mmCIF file of C-alpha atoms in Angstrom:
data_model
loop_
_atom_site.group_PDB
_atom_site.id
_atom_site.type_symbol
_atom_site.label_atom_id
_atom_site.label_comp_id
_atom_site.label_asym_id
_atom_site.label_seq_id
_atom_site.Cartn_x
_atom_site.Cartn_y
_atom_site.Cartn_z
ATOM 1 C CA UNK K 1 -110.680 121.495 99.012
ATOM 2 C CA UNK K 2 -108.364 124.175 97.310
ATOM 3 C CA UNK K 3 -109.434 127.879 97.938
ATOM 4 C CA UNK K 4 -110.110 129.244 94.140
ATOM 5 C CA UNK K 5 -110.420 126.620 91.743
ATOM 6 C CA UNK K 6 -110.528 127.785 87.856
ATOM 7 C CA UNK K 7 -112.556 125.718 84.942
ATOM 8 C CA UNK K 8 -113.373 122.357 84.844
ATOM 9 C CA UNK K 9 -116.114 120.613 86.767
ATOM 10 C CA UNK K 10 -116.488 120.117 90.450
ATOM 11 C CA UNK K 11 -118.966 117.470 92.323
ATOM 12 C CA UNK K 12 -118.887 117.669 96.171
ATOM 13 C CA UNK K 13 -120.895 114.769 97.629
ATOM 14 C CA UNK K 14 -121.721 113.516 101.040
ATOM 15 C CA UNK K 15 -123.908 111.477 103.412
ATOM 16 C CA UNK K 16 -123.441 113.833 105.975
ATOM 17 C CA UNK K 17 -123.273 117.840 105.611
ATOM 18 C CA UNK K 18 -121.310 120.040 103.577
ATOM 19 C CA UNK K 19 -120.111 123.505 104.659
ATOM 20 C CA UNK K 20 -117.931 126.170 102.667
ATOM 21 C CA UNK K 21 -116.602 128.818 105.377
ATOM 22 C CA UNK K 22 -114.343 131.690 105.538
ATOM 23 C CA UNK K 23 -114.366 132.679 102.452
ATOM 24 C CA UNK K 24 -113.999 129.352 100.807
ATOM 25 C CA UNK K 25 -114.238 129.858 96.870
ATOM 26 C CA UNK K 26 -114.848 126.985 94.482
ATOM 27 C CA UNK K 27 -114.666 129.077 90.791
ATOM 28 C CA UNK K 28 -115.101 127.513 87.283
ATOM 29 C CA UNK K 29 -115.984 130.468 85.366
ATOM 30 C CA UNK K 30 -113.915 129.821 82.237
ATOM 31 C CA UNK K 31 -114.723 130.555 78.541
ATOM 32 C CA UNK K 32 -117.310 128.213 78.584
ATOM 33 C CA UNK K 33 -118.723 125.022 80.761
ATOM 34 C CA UNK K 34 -117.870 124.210 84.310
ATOM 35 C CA UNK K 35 -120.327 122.512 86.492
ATOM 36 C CA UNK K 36 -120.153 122.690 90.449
ATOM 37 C CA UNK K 37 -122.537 120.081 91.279
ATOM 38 C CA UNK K 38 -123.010 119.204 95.699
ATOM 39 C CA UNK K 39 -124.983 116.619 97.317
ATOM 40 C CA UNK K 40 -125.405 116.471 100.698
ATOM 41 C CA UNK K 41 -127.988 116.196 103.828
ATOM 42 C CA UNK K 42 -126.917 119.689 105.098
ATOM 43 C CA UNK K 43 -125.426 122.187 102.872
ATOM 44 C CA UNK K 44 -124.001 125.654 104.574
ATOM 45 C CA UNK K 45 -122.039 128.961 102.817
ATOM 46 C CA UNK K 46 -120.930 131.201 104.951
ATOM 47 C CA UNK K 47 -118.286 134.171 106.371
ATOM 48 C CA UNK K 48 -117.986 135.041 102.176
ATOM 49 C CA UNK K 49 -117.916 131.903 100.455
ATOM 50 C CA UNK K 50 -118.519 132.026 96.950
ATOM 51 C CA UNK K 51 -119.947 129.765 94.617
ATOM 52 C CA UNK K 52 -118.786 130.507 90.953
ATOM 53 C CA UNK K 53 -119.626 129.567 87.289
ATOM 54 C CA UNK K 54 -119.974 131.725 84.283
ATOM 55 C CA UNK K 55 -117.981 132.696 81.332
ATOM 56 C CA UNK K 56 -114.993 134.900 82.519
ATOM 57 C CA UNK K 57 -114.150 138.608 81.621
ATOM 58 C CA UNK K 58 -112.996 138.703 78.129
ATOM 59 C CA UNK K 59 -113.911 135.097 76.704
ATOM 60 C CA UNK K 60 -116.745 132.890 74.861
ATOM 61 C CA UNK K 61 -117.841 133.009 71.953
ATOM 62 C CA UNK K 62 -121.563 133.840 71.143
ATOM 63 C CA UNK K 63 -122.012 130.034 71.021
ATOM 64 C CA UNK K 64 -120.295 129.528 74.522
ATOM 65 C CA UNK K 65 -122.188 128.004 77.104
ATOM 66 C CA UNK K 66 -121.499 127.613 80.623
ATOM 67 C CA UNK K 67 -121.919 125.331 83.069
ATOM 68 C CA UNK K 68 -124.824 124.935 85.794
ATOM 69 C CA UNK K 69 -124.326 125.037 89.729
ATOM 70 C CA UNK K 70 -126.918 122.666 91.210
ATOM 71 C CA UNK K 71 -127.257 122.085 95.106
ATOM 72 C CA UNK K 72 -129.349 119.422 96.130
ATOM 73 C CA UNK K 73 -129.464 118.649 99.595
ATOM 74 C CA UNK K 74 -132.038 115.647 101.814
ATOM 75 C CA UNK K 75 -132.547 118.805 104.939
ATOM 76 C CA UNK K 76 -131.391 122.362 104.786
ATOM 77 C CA UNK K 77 -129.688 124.914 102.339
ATOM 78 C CA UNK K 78 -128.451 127.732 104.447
ATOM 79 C CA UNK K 79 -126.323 130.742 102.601
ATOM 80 C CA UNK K 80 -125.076 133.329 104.785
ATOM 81 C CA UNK K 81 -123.069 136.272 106.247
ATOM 82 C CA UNK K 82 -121.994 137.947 103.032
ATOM 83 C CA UNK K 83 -121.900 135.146 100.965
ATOM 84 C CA UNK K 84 -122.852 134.122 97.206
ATOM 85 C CA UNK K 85 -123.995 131.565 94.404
ATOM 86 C CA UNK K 86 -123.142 133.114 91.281
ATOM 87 C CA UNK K 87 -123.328 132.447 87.533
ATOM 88 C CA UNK K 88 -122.664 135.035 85.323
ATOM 89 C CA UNK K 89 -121.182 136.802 81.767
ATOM 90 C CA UNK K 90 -118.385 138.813 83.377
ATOM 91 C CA UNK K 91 -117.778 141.947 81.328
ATOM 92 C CA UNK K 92 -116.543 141.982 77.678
ATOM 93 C CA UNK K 93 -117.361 137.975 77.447
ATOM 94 C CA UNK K 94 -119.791 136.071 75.089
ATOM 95 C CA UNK K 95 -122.223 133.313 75.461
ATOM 96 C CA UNK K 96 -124.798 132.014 78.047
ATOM 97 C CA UNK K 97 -124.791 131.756 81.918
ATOM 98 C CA UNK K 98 -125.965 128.088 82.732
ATOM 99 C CA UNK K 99 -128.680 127.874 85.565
ATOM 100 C CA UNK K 100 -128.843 128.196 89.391
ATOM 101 C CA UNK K 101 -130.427 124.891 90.460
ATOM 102 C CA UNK K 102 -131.289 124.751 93.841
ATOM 103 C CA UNK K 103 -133.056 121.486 95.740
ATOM 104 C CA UNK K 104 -133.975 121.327 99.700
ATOM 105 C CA UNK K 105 -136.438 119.081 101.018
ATOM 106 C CA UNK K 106 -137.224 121.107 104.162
ATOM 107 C CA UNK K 107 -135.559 124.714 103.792
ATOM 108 C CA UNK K 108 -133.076 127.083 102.087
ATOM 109 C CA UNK K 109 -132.321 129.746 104.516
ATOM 110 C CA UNK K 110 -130.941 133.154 102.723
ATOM 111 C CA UNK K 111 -129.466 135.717 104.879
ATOM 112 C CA UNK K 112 -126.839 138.803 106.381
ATOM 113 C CA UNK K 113 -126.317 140.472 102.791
ATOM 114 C CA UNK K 114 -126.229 136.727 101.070
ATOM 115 C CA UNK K 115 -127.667 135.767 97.585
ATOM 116 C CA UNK K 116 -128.141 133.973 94.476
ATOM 117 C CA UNK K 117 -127.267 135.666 91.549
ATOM 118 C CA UNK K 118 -127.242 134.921 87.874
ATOM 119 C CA UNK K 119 -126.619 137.490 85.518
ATOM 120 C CA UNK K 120 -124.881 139.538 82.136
ATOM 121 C CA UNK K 121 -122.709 142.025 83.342
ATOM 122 C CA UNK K 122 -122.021 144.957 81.270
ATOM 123 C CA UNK K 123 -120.494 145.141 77.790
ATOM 124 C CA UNK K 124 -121.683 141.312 77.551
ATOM 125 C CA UNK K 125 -123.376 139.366 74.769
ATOM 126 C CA UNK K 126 -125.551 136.568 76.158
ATOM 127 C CA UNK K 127 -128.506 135.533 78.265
ATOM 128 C CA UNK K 128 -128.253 134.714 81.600
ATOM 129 C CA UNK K 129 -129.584 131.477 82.950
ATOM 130 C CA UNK K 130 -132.542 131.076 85.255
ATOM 131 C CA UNK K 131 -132.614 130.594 89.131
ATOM 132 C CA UNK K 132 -134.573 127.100 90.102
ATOM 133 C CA UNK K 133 -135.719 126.858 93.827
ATOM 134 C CA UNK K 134 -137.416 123.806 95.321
ATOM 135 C CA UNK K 135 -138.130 123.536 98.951
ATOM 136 C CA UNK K 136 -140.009 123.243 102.007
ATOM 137 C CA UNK K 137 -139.706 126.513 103.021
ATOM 138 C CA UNK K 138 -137.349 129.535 101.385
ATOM 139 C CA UNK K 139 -136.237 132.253 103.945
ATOM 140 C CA UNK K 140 -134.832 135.585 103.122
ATOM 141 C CA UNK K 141 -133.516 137.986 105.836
ATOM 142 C CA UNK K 142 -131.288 140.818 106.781
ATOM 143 C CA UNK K 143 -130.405 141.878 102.899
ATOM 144 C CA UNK K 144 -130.405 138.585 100.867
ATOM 145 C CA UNK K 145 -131.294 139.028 97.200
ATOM 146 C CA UNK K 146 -132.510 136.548 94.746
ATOM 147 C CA UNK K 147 -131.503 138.083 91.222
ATOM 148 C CA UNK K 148 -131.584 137.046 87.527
ATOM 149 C CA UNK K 149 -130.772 140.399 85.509
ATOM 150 C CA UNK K 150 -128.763 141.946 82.501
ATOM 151 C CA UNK K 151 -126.560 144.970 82.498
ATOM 152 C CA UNK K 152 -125.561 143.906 79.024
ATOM 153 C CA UNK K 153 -126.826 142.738 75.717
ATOM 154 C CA UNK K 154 -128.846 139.985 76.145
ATOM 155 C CA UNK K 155 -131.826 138.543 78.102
ATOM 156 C CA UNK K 156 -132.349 137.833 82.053
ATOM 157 C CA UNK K 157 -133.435 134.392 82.971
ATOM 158 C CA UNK K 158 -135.861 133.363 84.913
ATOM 159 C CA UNK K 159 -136.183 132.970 88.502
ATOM 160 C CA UNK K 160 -138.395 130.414 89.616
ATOM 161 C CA UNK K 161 -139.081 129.571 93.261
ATOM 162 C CA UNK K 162 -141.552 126.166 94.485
ATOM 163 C CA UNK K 163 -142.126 125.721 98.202
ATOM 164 C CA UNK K 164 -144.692 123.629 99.568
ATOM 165 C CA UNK K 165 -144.706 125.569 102.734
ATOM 166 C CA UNK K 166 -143.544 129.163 103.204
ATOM 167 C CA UNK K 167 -142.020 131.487 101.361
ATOM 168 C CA UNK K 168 -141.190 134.226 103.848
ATOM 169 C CA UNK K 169 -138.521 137.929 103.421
ATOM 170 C CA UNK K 170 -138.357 139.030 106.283
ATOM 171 C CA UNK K 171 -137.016 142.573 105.351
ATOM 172 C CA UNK K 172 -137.270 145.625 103.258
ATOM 173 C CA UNK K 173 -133.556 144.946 102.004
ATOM 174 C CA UNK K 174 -134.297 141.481 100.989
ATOM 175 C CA UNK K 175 -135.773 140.569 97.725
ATOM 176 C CA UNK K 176 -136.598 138.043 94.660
#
């Protein structure tokens, strides 16, 4: 996989397990669309990996809409040491974030200054999308955030979170 990739959509898939490490970046933020869609038993971010979609500093329109990330994976989501799913208006752009979409059937593990992020950053026009968690368990530790907001004009989405188990933070510095 290429470190950086810019627009269009990308689908990782897999039988087996899927990690992103050292600072592995898969990026469509463009003026509009870009999915990153992964399947897999086992997904893992980590050592600063970065999931990215979004409209880009500077573009959309106020009709722009970009594309979802979606993770769905048959065991564990695990996101850590530093690094982040995020969909967001970058500043000076126009339009609407697509949604965080996140499915583990027994745990998504957050931790070491990790998160999931969707959001309008300032001087933006546009709502950001909402944050979907469904799981077993959901784990937060050591600084990992959960966060739909808006710096800009517009409204934050919604961040919804189902686990028929726990839901556990483990930490002051962590937090939905």
């Amino acid at each position: 996989l290429a470190q950086g990739l810019f627009g269009g959509n990308v689908t990782l898939k897999s039988a087996e397990d899927i990690l992103l490490d050292n600072g592995l970046e898969i990026n469509v933020r463009s003026g509009g669309g870009g999915n990153i869609t992964i399947n897999a038993q086992n997904v893992s971010l980590s050592n600063a990996s970065k999931l990215r979609a979004g409209i880009a500093t500077g573009l959309g329109t106020p009709e722009a809409q970009a594309g979802d990330i979606i993770i769905s994976a048959t065991g564990t989501i695990a996101i850590a040491d530093s690094s982040f799913i995020s969909n967001a208006l970058l500043e000076n752009s126009n339009g609407n974030a697509g949604d965080i979409i996140i499915n583990a059937d027994r745990e998504v593990m957050i931790a070491n200054g990790s998160s999931i992020s969707n959001l309008v950053q300032l001087n933006s026009i546009g709502n950001a999308g909402d944050i979907k968690i469904t799981t077993g368990s959901l784990f937060l530790s050591d600084g990992a955030v959960v966060n739909a907001n808006t710096s800009g004009k517009g409204n934050a989405g919604v961040v919804k979170i189902t686990a028929s188990d726990t839901i556990s933070l483990s930490d002051e510095n962590s937090r939905i």
